[in-house]
Amino acid sequence: MPLRIERGSRRHRLLRLALAGGAAVLLLGLPHLLGTVSQVDTLSQIAAYSVAILGLIILMGYCGQISLAHSAFIGLGGYTTVILVADHDWPYLATIPVSIVICLAVGALIGIPALRIRGLYLAAVTLAVAALFPALVIRFEELTGGTSGKFAREAMQAPEWFFVNPYTRVGPSIVRFYVIAAVAVLVFLVARSILRSRIGRSMVALREAPLSAAASGVQVARVKIFAFAISGAFGGVAGSLLAIQLPQASDTRYTLDLSIFLLVALVAGGSGTMLGAIPGAIIFVTLRTFVSDWAAALPGFQGSDGGQIVGIISCLLLLAIVFLMPTGVAGGLQKAGRRLVQFTDPVPAGWRRFQLSASSQPTPSADAGGSQTASSPQPENSGAPTKG
Amino acid sequence: MSGIKRSFTLKTRPPDTDPAPGTAGSPSGETLLTVRGLTVRFGGVTALEDVSLQVRSGEICALIGPNGAGKTTAFNSVSRLVQPVAGAIAFDGADLLRARAGDLAALGIARTFQNLALWPGLTVIENVMVGAHSLGRTGFLGAPFGWGVRSEHRELTERAYAALAVLAIQDVAFQPCQGLPFGTLRRVELARALVTRPRLLMLDEPAAGLTQGDVRDLGTLLRALRDELGLSLLLVEHHMQLVMDIADYVVVLDSGRNLLSGRPDEIRDDPRLVEAYLGSPR
């Protein structure tokens, strides 16, 4: 019998506070538990990629639009940061708003074809964007450094007042992790308020039945464009964060492969909930670093980059997830969690002020107050609504 | 979307400013919806040709006709999901052909669909809350920062719950739509349309798939909506008994054209109506 907790109750608030506190302690403490620079860097990458996957969750999971252009946004954000830091001496963090603005605009542009086309055709258009990006990088060589890449000379350092001494064993990388994690937390909070607003609900509505969404007053075109713009902006932030972690950008870092692996991570992590971005990012980074290293060391594959093996493993992983855990890791965890704790919703306290005048309606007898929960499992309600 | 199209004080519009129950059905009521000379073509197929109809304020108008007569097309033209090639649609003085589908809710028009068009990924109450979308004011700029999201969420929840209560299905409010019985889902869709307090409620075959008892309840409810909330209704319906029971005015379409129209008792025995449905005797 699962524990039942009513939303908005004291217990619910305490539980949420405890979970938020636990997450904060984990984020602050985890890098101290890890010993080496490369482990902390891996953690930073997970945080940055979770922002990118979060953008895909909003666009594909909630709004139901297909996009393979995410690598281009990550690249746009990455180049924005590296160029501004290397050529114009901007501080690293100040480049993030610039990435956001650029990627919002480009994302909205890419959303325009989505007003007319959908499904595979939309996938093909966004795929063209992803394929075009590295070519554009090479074309505008003066700006981007072309095939030789672009580097910022100085990696981001902590200011003097910062509480972590940058001259420890994992010094600068732990500072970068804190910065990246802090920005990522902010982006998650932004996503949370979007998805809780009427715009978040209208995204789900237009995914499932666009006609009735329009009939309900949802401006379908604007919501779609907004979803593309926000998703692009999150991709841009992720690109900037990755450039903070490793201040270099090159055409090979932002290829179509990146988009496709992000899709695998999206499905594996779970696209139905915001928090699916975290297992998704863990899976993504694990595949791209550890599995790739392991594959490259296999007998017979020395000298290769292990890319083929990673592709095969991703494929198998995707098949396994689709069959065993169709809602992804996050969906599976949610399902398991519901066996332990179930949240019930209270009757909204002030609903009577919106009561429609209906003198002939039988006044529902059971819900006299705001304290009662309305989650009775009784599905059928065949009682006449208007007897009298 | 960011503009406040309709204030939250909508609820203060008292039902008694609308036509009194007794006079509601009288033909002298002012015209709320006027469709004139509507022609719709899908490629080479002319679905509607020169169709006209009127819905008077506080009146239930039924649109009937055999399958393929163009009832749903006429419906979809009014709700701006289909673009007519000719004709005029006016709602309370406003030219609807200049409005987009998403604008109608704010103008005071709500509709349901023939084959339920609910959103199974949302809970029952969330479905109704999306129906109240046009009452919200969170814009694209405010949503990312959460400005006003919390209070708006509370208010929309309360409104949606009140709409569910009218249909006596508030006890399934927080359940997912998936797995609920069909009759309940029909009521969810009706609640979704009602939550904005529309002036014109358009129902596309609301009785389809309902049991006889449910149809009776539906008739009582629709009449109550007209008499107590002063709603005007336009419904497409095949269930003749329901139509004859509750409609104030009936418009019959056949093969995309106006066949006849009048009060239920005027057209009930018209040979043209019988012929349209049963064919001419040989």
XYZ file of C-alpha atoms in Angstrom:
670
model
C 0.000 0.000 0.000
C 1.667 3.203 -1.094
C 1.942 6.206 1.157
C -0.607 8.831 0.154
C 0.392 12.474 0.339
C -1.894 15.329 -0.580
C -0.397 18.001 -2.808
C 0.017 21.337 -1.088
C -0.200 19.799 2.375
C 2.463 20.249 5.049
C 3.869 16.803 4.428
C 4.052 17.478 0.721
C 5.910 20.738 1.270
C 8.314 19.098 3.720
C 8.989 16.304 1.264
C 9.686 18.759 -1.528
C 11.974 20.787 0.699
C 13.864 17.631 1.661
C 14.235 16.580 -1.981
C 15.453 20.037 -3.034
C 17.911 20.088 -0.125
C 19.153 16.632 -1.013
C 19.688 17.660 -4.622
C 21.605 20.785 -3.527
C 23.858 18.797 -1.191
C 24.465 16.262 -3.953
C 25.396 18.954 -6.496
C 27.734 20.719 -4.057
C 29.246 17.595 -2.547
C 29.606 15.242 -5.487
C 32.635 16.903 -7.119
C 34.448 16.835 -3.769
C 33.949 13.097 -3.540
C 35.480 12.607 -6.971
C 39.226 12.743 -7.050
C 40.400 13.700 -10.489
C 40.039 16.562 -12.915
C 38.645 14.336 -15.639
C 35.916 12.955 -13.380
C 34.785 16.453 -12.443
C 34.863 17.415 -16.118
C 32.625 14.454 -16.917
C 30.202 15.707 -14.298
C 30.258 19.169 -15.910
C 29.496 17.628 -19.280
C 26.539 15.755 -17.838
C 25.174 19.001 -16.410
C 25.644 20.835 -19.721
C 24.130 18.094 -21.877
C 21.161 17.793 -19.531
C 20.290 21.373 -20.525
C 20.479 20.414 -24.210
C 18.279 17.353 -23.672
C 15.836 19.450 -21.654
C 15.365 21.628 -24.746
C 14.551 18.496 -26.760
C 12.125 17.313 -24.077
C 10.135 20.536 -24.365
C 10.095 20.468 -28.155
C 9.683 16.752 -28.828
C 8.332 15.307 -25.597
C 5.799 18.000 -24.805
C 5.125 19.775 -28.088
C 5.513 16.711 -30.314
C 7.697 18.358 -32.975
C 10.660 16.557 -34.461
C 13.984 18.345 -34.622
C 17.395 17.063 -35.640
C 18.853 20.578 -35.625
C 19.901 20.528 -31.988
C 23.588 20.064 -32.774
C 23.486 23.320 -34.732
C 22.152 25.200 -31.693
C 24.784 23.683 -29.420
C 27.358 24.725 -31.996
C 25.908 28.224 -32.282
C 26.108 28.628 -28.512
C 29.620 27.171 -28.395
C 30.975 29.421 -31.145
C 29.262 32.476 -29.655
C 31.025 31.923 -26.343
C 34.429 31.048 -27.777
C 34.436 33.912 -30.299
C 33.330 36.527 -27.778
C 35.891 35.351 -25.216
C 38.792 34.851 -27.633
C 38.345 37.837 -29.951
C 36.522 40.359 -27.784
C 37.752 39.525 -24.270
C 34.264 39.042 -22.871
C 33.924 37.275 -19.544
C 32.614 33.755 -20.043
C 29.312 34.106 -18.217
C 28.368 37.298 -20.066
C 28.317 35.346 -23.334
C 25.407 33.141 -22.244
C 22.706 35.817 -22.715
C 24.101 36.476 -26.202
C 23.842 32.763 -27.041
C 20.273 32.758 -25.756
C 19.233 35.712 -27.919
C 20.877 34.338 -31.075
C 19.462 30.846 -30.593
C 15.978 32.121 -29.737
C 15.921 33.963 -33.062
C 17.348 31.091 -35.116
C 15.073 28.612 -33.320
C 12.013 30.670 -34.173
C 13.149 30.762 -37.818
C 13.497 26.983 -37.924
C 10.058 26.714 -36.348
C 8.443 28.461 -39.316
C 8.521 25.419 -41.631
C 6.923 23.429 -38.801
C 3.753 25.448 -39.277
C 3.275 23.777 -42.645
C 4.950 20.395 -42.444
C 5.229 17.708 -39.841
C 6.645 14.280 -39.115
C 9.336 12.956 -41.407
C 9.312 16.024 -43.661
C 10.012 18.276 -40.717
C 12.758 15.886 -39.639
C 14.303 16.235 -43.103
C 14.263 20.050 -42.944
C 15.869 20.134 -39.506
C 18.357 17.475 -40.607
C 19.431 19.823 -43.388
C 20.106 22.518 -40.780
C 22.244 20.121 -38.746
C 24.163 19.040 -41.860
C 24.636 22.627 -42.977
C 26.136 23.903 -39.738
C 29.660 22.422 -40.073
C 29.743 23.599 -43.691
C 28.865 27.138 -42.611
C 31.621 27.007 -40.001
C 34.159 26.251 -42.717
C 32.676 28.851 -45.069
C 33.049 31.687 -42.530
C 36.633 30.900 -41.685
C 37.714 34.370 -40.509
C 35.084 34.273 -37.807
C 35.166 30.633 -36.790
C 38.691 29.533 -37.453
C 37.483 27.059 -40.075
C 38.713 23.488 -39.930
C 41.489 24.275 -37.478
C 38.943 25.245 -34.846
C 38.767 28.169 -32.500
C 40.284 28.318 -29.025
C 39.987 30.694 -26.143
C 43.408 31.154 -24.577
C 42.357 31.349 -20.971
C 39.951 28.939 -19.374
C 37.465 30.382 -16.938
C 38.919 31.008 -13.477
C 37.257 31.647 -10.168
C 37.203 35.206 -8.838
C 39.252 35.729 -5.673
C 36.264 35.770 -3.325
C 35.042 32.373 -4.468
C 34.947 29.798 -1.679
C 36.736 27.079 -3.624
C 40.476 27.654 -3.886
C 41.361 27.244 -7.566
C 44.846 25.994 -6.701
C 43.771 22.611 -5.375
C 44.119 19.342 -7.227
C 40.799 19.679 -9.026
C 40.604 23.433 -8.530
C 39.572 25.175 -11.762
C 37.464 22.295 -12.983
C 35.437 22.199 -9.782
C 34.781 25.931 -10.122
C 33.619 25.392 -13.679
C 31.376 22.574 -12.502
C 29.694 24.819 -9.956
C 29.112 27.523 -12.556
C 27.735 25.070 -15.112
C 25.533 23.344 -12.533
C 24.182 26.688 -11.287
C 23.224 27.778 -14.815
C 21.709 24.349 -15.476
C 19.575 24.598 -12.333
C 18.330 28.008 -13.480
C 17.414 26.587 -16.896
C 15.526 23.716 -15.229
C 13.571 26.234 -13.146
C 12.708 28.176 -16.315
C 11.533 24.974 -17.998
C 9.483 24.113 -14.935
C 7.563 27.358 -14.980
C 6.987 27.144 -18.739
C 5.623 23.620 -18.471
C 3.394 24.526 -15.536
C 1.930 27.565 -17.249
C -0.976 27.546 -19.643
C 1.586 27.507 -22.452
C 3.019 24.201 -21.243
C -0.428 22.646 -21.165
C -1.253 24.010 -24.598
C 1.935 22.353 -25.955
C 0.636 18.940 -24.874
C -2.783 19.777 -26.310
C -1.398 20.708 -29.702
C 0.746 17.568 -29.740
C -2.256 15.315 -29.183
C -5.062 17.062 -31.085
C -4.094 20.324 -32.783
C -7.588 21.068 -34.084
C -9.287 20.956 -30.720
C -6.383 22.910 -29.240
C -7.085 25.678 -31.748
C -10.805 25.478 -31.004
C -9.991 25.952 -27.331
C -8.243 29.224 -28.001
C -4.641 28.063 -28.325
C -2.744 30.054 -30.941
C -1.185 26.945 -32.415
C 1.328 28.669 -34.688
C 2.732 30.881 -31.947
C 3.035 28.049 -29.449
C 4.924 25.935 -31.998
C 7.333 28.763 -32.820
C 7.799 29.406 -29.110
C 8.638 25.739 -28.495
C 11.242 25.796 -31.266
C 12.729 29.060 -30.003
C 12.953 27.890 -26.380
C 14.363 24.542 -27.389
C 16.981 26.298 -29.520
C 17.838 28.668 -26.679
C 18.378 25.741 -24.310
C 20.632 24.173 -26.935
C 22.556 27.445 -27.133
C 22.981 27.604 -23.354
C 24.241 24.014 -23.400
C 26.739 24.950 -26.116
C 28.001 27.896 -24.064
C 28.293 25.709 -20.964
C 30.274 23.106 -22.889
C 32.562 25.901 -24.098
C 33.023 27.025 -20.509
C 34.026 23.495 -19.573
C 36.380 23.146 -22.554
C 37.021 26.495 -24.292
C 37.280 25.365 -27.865
C 34.975 25.016 -30.831
C 35.463 23.113 -34.049
C 33.312 21.934 -36.908
C 33.706 18.292 -35.891
C 32.348 18.952 -32.414
C 28.857 19.859 -33.682
C 27.951 17.361 -36.372
C 24.700 15.570 -37.128
C 26.006 12.659 -35.008
C 25.584 14.834 -31.935
C 21.903 15.434 -32.738
C 21.274 11.745 -33.272
C 22.991 10.666 -30.057
C 21.000 13.317 -28.200
C 17.821 11.755 -29.591
C 18.925 8.342 -28.327
C 19.593 9.894 -24.936
C 16.201 11.632 -25.010
C 14.325 8.391 -25.594
C 16.457 6.427 -23.142
C 16.221 9.045 -20.425
C 12.499 9.583 -20.914
C 10.857 12.418 -22.803
C 7.633 12.534 -20.808
C 9.026 14.439 -17.867
C 11.491 17.267 -17.398
C 13.681 15.186 -15.099
C 14.278 12.675 -17.903
C 17.022 15.066 -19.040
C 19.272 13.928 -16.183
C 19.362 10.159 -16.837
C 19.424 11.087 -20.527
C 22.573 13.181 -20.082
C 24.217 10.469 -17.968
C 23.526 7.901 -20.694
C 24.744 10.309 -23.401
C 28.047 11.117 -21.697
C 28.619 7.490 -20.722
C 28.157 6.389 -24.326
C 30.320 9.139 -25.781
C 33.219 8.877 -23.334
C 33.492 5.615 -21.398
C 31.941 3.277 -23.929
C 33.823 5.016 -26.710
C 37.149 4.626 -24.861
C 36.388 1.026 -24.079
C 35.445 0.278 -27.669
C 38.572 1.942 -29.026
C 40.666 -0.303 -26.808
C 39.039 -3.521 -28.000
C 41.303 -5.853 -29.960
C 40.842 -5.199 -33.627
C 39.608 -1.659 -33.127
C 42.874 0.004 -32.095
C 43.326 3.235 -33.901
C 39.644 3.688 -34.633
C 37.624 6.103 -32.558
C 35.248 3.406 -31.420
C 32.437 5.240 -33.133
C 30.974 2.191 -34.845
C 30.804 0.176 -31.646
C 29.143 3.099 -29.844
C 26.617 3.301 -32.649
C 25.814 -0.385 -32.372
C 25.534 -0.203 -28.602
C 23.264 2.859 -28.831
C 21.089 0.989 -31.267
C 20.768 -2.001 -28.935
C 20.126 0.298 -25.992
C 17.371 2.056 -27.910
C 15.717 -1.255 -28.815
C 15.934 -2.468 -25.228
C 14.458 0.750 -23.864
C 11.601 0.831 -26.352
C 10.599 -2.718 -25.403
C 11.386 -2.800 -21.701
C 10.851 0.761 -20.526
C 8.884 2.667 -23.167
C 8.727 5.817 -21.058
C 12.491 5.847 -20.539
C 14.504 5.667 -17.337
C 12.661 8.626 -15.805
C 9.266 7.169 -16.669
C 10.285 3.825 -15.179
C 11.498 5.494 -11.986
C 8.244 7.454 -11.729
C 6.249 4.260 -12.074
C 8.299 2.577 -9.370
C 7.966 5.675 -7.194
C 4.194 5.510 -7.401
C 4.339 2.164 -5.617
C 5.919 3.934 -2.656
C 4.282 7.346 -2.622
C 1.140 8.525 -4.355
C 0.209 12.157 -4.535
C -3.440 13.092 -4.326
C -4.930 16.402 -5.350
C -7.114 18.466 -3.041
C -10.403 19.899 -4.201
C -9.463 23.425 -5.313
C -10.504 25.566 -2.378
C -12.216 28.462 -4.093
C -14.007 26.679 -6.907
C -17.435 27.767 -5.754
C -16.843 31.362 -6.743
C -16.828 30.161 -10.343
C -19.819 27.921 -9.929
C -22.020 28.193 -12.963
C -25.514 29.138 -12.064
C -27.378 25.894 -12.259
C -30.210 25.880 -9.817
C -31.614 22.699 -11.220
C -28.326 20.869 -10.767
C -28.118 18.591 -7.802
C -25.540 20.169 -5.554
C -22.702 17.692 -5.342
C -22.932 16.556 -1.774
C -19.579 14.970 -1.164
C -17.233 17.896 -1.606
C -18.297 20.352 1.018
C -14.858 21.624 1.912
C -11.401 22.178 0.583
C -9.842 19.569 2.774
C -11.109 16.583 0.943
C -9.325 14.804 -1.841
C -10.971 14.136 -5.135
C -9.009 11.215 -6.374
C -11.493 8.499 -5.695
C -10.677 5.546 -7.881
C -14.306 5.183 -8.894
C -14.161 5.794 -12.636
C -17.806 5.536 -13.619
C -20.116 8.312 -12.740
C -23.320 7.527 -14.450
C -25.441 9.673 -12.190
C -27.609 12.086 -14.041
C -26.147 15.568 -14.068
C -29.371 17.397 -14.335
C -32.106 15.575 -12.563
C -34.618 18.041 -11.317
C -1.595 35.754 -26.924
C -0.207 38.080 -24.352
C -3.069 40.522 -24.422
C -5.903 40.205 -21.971
C -8.737 39.356 -24.241
C -11.331 38.846 -21.600
C -11.149 39.854 -18.005
C -11.410 37.416 -15.173
C -14.534 39.193 -13.988
C -16.451 37.434 -16.687
C -18.240 35.503 -13.963
C -20.052 38.633 -12.894
C -22.039 38.659 -16.100
C -25.317 37.690 -14.481
C -27.353 35.080 -16.260
C -30.478 37.153 -15.822
C -29.328 39.828 -18.246
C -29.869 37.246 -20.927
C -33.291 36.492 -22.270
C -35.649 35.145 -19.651
C -36.396 31.434 -19.867
C -39.844 31.867 -21.326
C -38.850 34.187 -24.120
C -35.589 32.469 -24.929
C -36.891 30.479 -27.833
C -38.922 33.192 -29.392
C -37.974 33.987 -32.955
C -37.879 37.656 -32.059
C -34.605 37.156 -30.145
C -31.737 39.006 -31.723
C -29.526 37.122 -34.120
C -26.222 35.999 -32.629
C -24.702 34.010 -35.469
C -25.436 34.622 -39.126
C -24.101 32.423 -41.908
C -24.923 33.647 -45.364
C -24.216 32.136 -48.779
C -21.509 29.801 -47.499
C -19.701 27.812 -50.181
C -16.910 25.372 -49.401
C -14.937 23.319 -51.902
C -12.405 20.582 -51.227
C -10.554 20.312 -54.508
C -13.233 19.448 -57.061
C -15.841 18.472 -54.479
C -18.333 21.141 -53.515
C -19.133 20.309 -49.916
C -21.381 23.299 -49.283
C -23.133 25.537 -51.753
C -24.827 28.766 -50.770
C -25.768 27.613 -47.276
C -27.347 30.078 -44.871
C -28.427 29.728 -41.283
C -29.009 31.834 -38.210
C -28.741 31.224 -34.508
C -30.751 33.605 -32.351
C -29.691 34.566 -28.906
C -30.845 32.156 -26.226
C -32.018 29.607 -28.738
C -31.098 26.020 -29.562
C -30.608 25.651 -33.286
C -30.181 22.154 -34.681
C -28.446 21.435 -37.950
C -29.605 18.118 -39.375
C -29.371 16.196 -42.597
C -28.243 12.827 -43.904
C -24.596 11.780 -43.786
C -22.499 13.785 -46.193
C -24.934 16.688 -46.196
C -22.162 19.067 -45.083
C -23.201 19.659 -41.485
C -19.747 19.186 -40.042
C -18.206 21.252 -42.844
C -20.567 24.101 -42.012
C -19.587 23.672 -38.381
C -15.888 23.697 -39.149
C -16.290 26.810 -41.279
C -17.828 28.659 -38.366
C -15.081 27.492 -36.017
C -12.529 28.577 -38.653
C -11.011 25.160 -39.236
C -12.190 25.213 -42.853
C -11.801 28.173 -45.206
C -14.902 28.818 -47.334
C -14.498 30.128 -50.884
C -17.539 32.374 -50.618
C -20.021 33.593 -48.076
C -20.116 35.549 -44.860
C -20.127 34.500 -41.217
C -20.969 37.111 -38.597
C -21.026 36.603 -34.844
C -22.518 39.391 -32.775
C -21.515 41.957 -35.378
C -17.959 40.637 -35.814
C -16.818 39.181 -39.130
C -15.673 35.677 -38.207
C -13.935 35.099 -41.526
C -11.312 37.590 -40.376
C -10.688 35.678 -37.149
C -8.401 32.711 -36.628
C -9.492 29.463 -34.980
C -7.606 30.386 -31.845
C -9.465 33.700 -31.498
C -12.961 32.255 -31.257
C -12.789 31.176 -27.631
C -12.047 34.750 -26.615
C -14.978 35.979 -28.720
C -17.314 33.670 -26.829
C -17.624 30.642 -29.097
C -16.790 27.143 -27.874
C -17.300 23.795 -29.541
C -17.065 20.055 -29.101
C -16.054 17.491 -31.692
C -17.865 14.588 -33.246
C -15.148 12.084 -32.432
C -13.913 13.172 -29.022
C -10.887 15.380 -29.425
C -9.636 15.302 -25.861
C -5.973 15.193 -24.931
C -5.320 11.792 -23.343
C -1.916 12.863 -22.047
C -3.522 15.355 -19.685
C -5.754 14.687 -16.703
C -9.457 15.452 -16.855
C -9.075 18.780 -15.088
C -6.075 19.749 -17.212
C -8.162 19.135 -20.326
C -10.744 21.559 -19.023
C -7.998 24.017 -18.046
C -6.735 24.102 -21.622
C -10.326 24.857 -22.576
C -9.989 27.929 -20.364
C -6.746 28.878 -22.132
C -8.180 32.110 -23.489
C -8.996 33.310 -19.967
C -5.357 33.120 -18.921
C -2.888 35.887 -19.482
C 0.519 34.276 -19.031
C 2.417 35.267 -22.145
C 5.505 33.914 -23.827
C 7.604 36.470 -21.973
C 6.137 35.757 -18.559
C 5.995 31.984 -18.653
C 9.772 31.329 -18.552
C 10.073 33.480 -15.438
C 6.935 32.165 -13.811
C 5.284 35.585 -13.582
C 1.730 35.060 -12.388
C 1.836 31.382 -13.256
C 0.996 30.227 -9.758
C -2.086 32.379 -9.182
C -3.322 31.789 -12.707
C -2.899 28.052 -12.191
C -5.006 28.227 -9.042
C -7.741 30.237 -10.697
C -7.919 28.051 -13.802
C -8.033 24.950 -11.586
C -10.983 26.392 -9.705
C -12.798 27.374 -12.875
C -12.217 23.958 -14.396
C -13.411 22.228 -11.248
C -16.579 24.326 -11.266
C -17.236 23.346 -14.889
C -16.739 19.667 -14.021
C -19.152 20.095 -11.135
C -21.899 21.298 -13.486
C -21.610 17.997 -15.292
C -21.303 16.059 -12.035
C -17.972 14.514 -12.941
C -15.775 16.356 -10.455
C -14.799 13.113 -8.749
C -12.692 12.073 -11.756
C -11.068 15.514 -11.987
C -7.535 14.388 -11.269
C -7.609 11.133 -13.175
C -6.075 10.698 -16.602
C -8.622 10.683 -19.422
C -7.441 7.326 -20.611
C -9.669 4.518 -19.415
C -12.716 6.594 -18.511
C -16.047 5.481 -19.974
C -17.257 7.154 -23.159
C -20.194 8.937 -21.578
C -17.883 10.509 -19.011
C -15.471 11.627 -21.728
C -18.340 13.306 -23.576
C -19.056 15.248 -20.417
C -15.386 16.174 -20.060
C -15.507 17.615 -23.558
C -18.661 19.534 -22.713
C -17.031 20.874 -19.546
C -14.021 21.947 -21.608
C -16.322 23.946 -23.872
C -18.339 25.389 -20.994
C -15.441 26.542 -18.857
C -14.996 29.808 -20.757
C -18.702 30.661 -20.298
C -19.209 30.980 -24.052
C -22.188 32.767 -25.520
C -22.453 30.321 -28.400
C -21.877 26.634 -27.736
C -21.424 24.459 -30.810
C -21.914 20.737 -30.335
C -21.063 18.265 -33.085
C -23.214 15.176 -32.530
C -23.238 15.325 -28.733
C -25.540 12.296 -28.452
C -23.500 9.965 -30.664
C -22.580 6.805 -28.817
C -24.561 7.649 -25.690
C -27.051 5.331 -24.024
C -30.737 6.249 -24.073
C -30.574 7.420 -20.452
C -27.515 9.549 -21.136
C -29.277 11.156 -24.097
C -32.183 12.139 -21.868
C -29.800 13.673 -19.346
C -28.030 15.485 -22.159
C -31.303 16.994 -23.361
C -32.145 18.204 -19.863
C -28.682 19.674 -19.503
C -28.728 21.488 -22.835
C -32.104 22.977 -22.030
C -30.799 24.085 -18.627
C -27.802 25.728 -20.284
C -30.137 27.677 -22.546
C -32.650 28.645 -19.893
C -30.387 29.317 -16.936
C -27.138 30.524 -18.449
C -28.754 32.099 -21.484
C -26.467 30.169 -23.830
C -27.193 29.908 -27.507
C -26.542 26.479 -28.956
C -25.866 25.246 -32.444
C -25.877 21.496 -32.670
C -25.366 18.943 -35.360
C -27.305 15.870 -34.405
C -28.613 12.618 -35.826
C -30.684 11.684 -32.826
C -34.053 12.945 -34.113
C -35.907 12.528 -30.874
C -33.400 14.730 -29.066
C -33.561 17.339 -31.820
C -37.347 17.452 -31.854
C -37.413 17.600 -28.047
C -35.044 20.455 -27.415
C -34.466 22.465 -30.590
C -36.133 25.823 -31.044
C -35.261 25.935 -34.702
C -34.099 23.287 -37.154
C -32.051 23.770 -40.305
C -31.983 20.818 -42.705
C -29.106 20.399 -45.141
C -29.031 17.953 -48.016
C -26.122 17.434 -50.427
C -24.486 20.639 -49.298
C -27.539 22.875 -49.786
C -30.269 24.287 -47.576
C -33.253 21.977 -47.856
C -35.686 23.544 -45.433
C -35.810 25.117 -42.021
C -38.336 25.952 -39.368
C -39.599 25.090 -35.905
C -39.534 21.372 -35.121
C -43.288 21.052 -35.336
C -43.337 22.865 -38.677
C -40.865 20.585 -40.421
C -41.504 17.328 -38.623
C -43.865 15.977 -41.290
C -42.464 17.769 -44.303
C -42.231 15.255 -47.168
C -38.899 16.750 -48.270
C -37.346 15.864 -44.903
C -38.652 12.318 -45.117
C -37.367 12.041 -48.650
C -33.897 13.305 -47.751
C -33.560 10.678 -45.065
C -35.429 7.735 -46.563
C -35.294 8.438 -50.294
C -38.292 8.979 -52.560
C -40.852 6.202 -52.919
C -40.750 4.446 -56.251
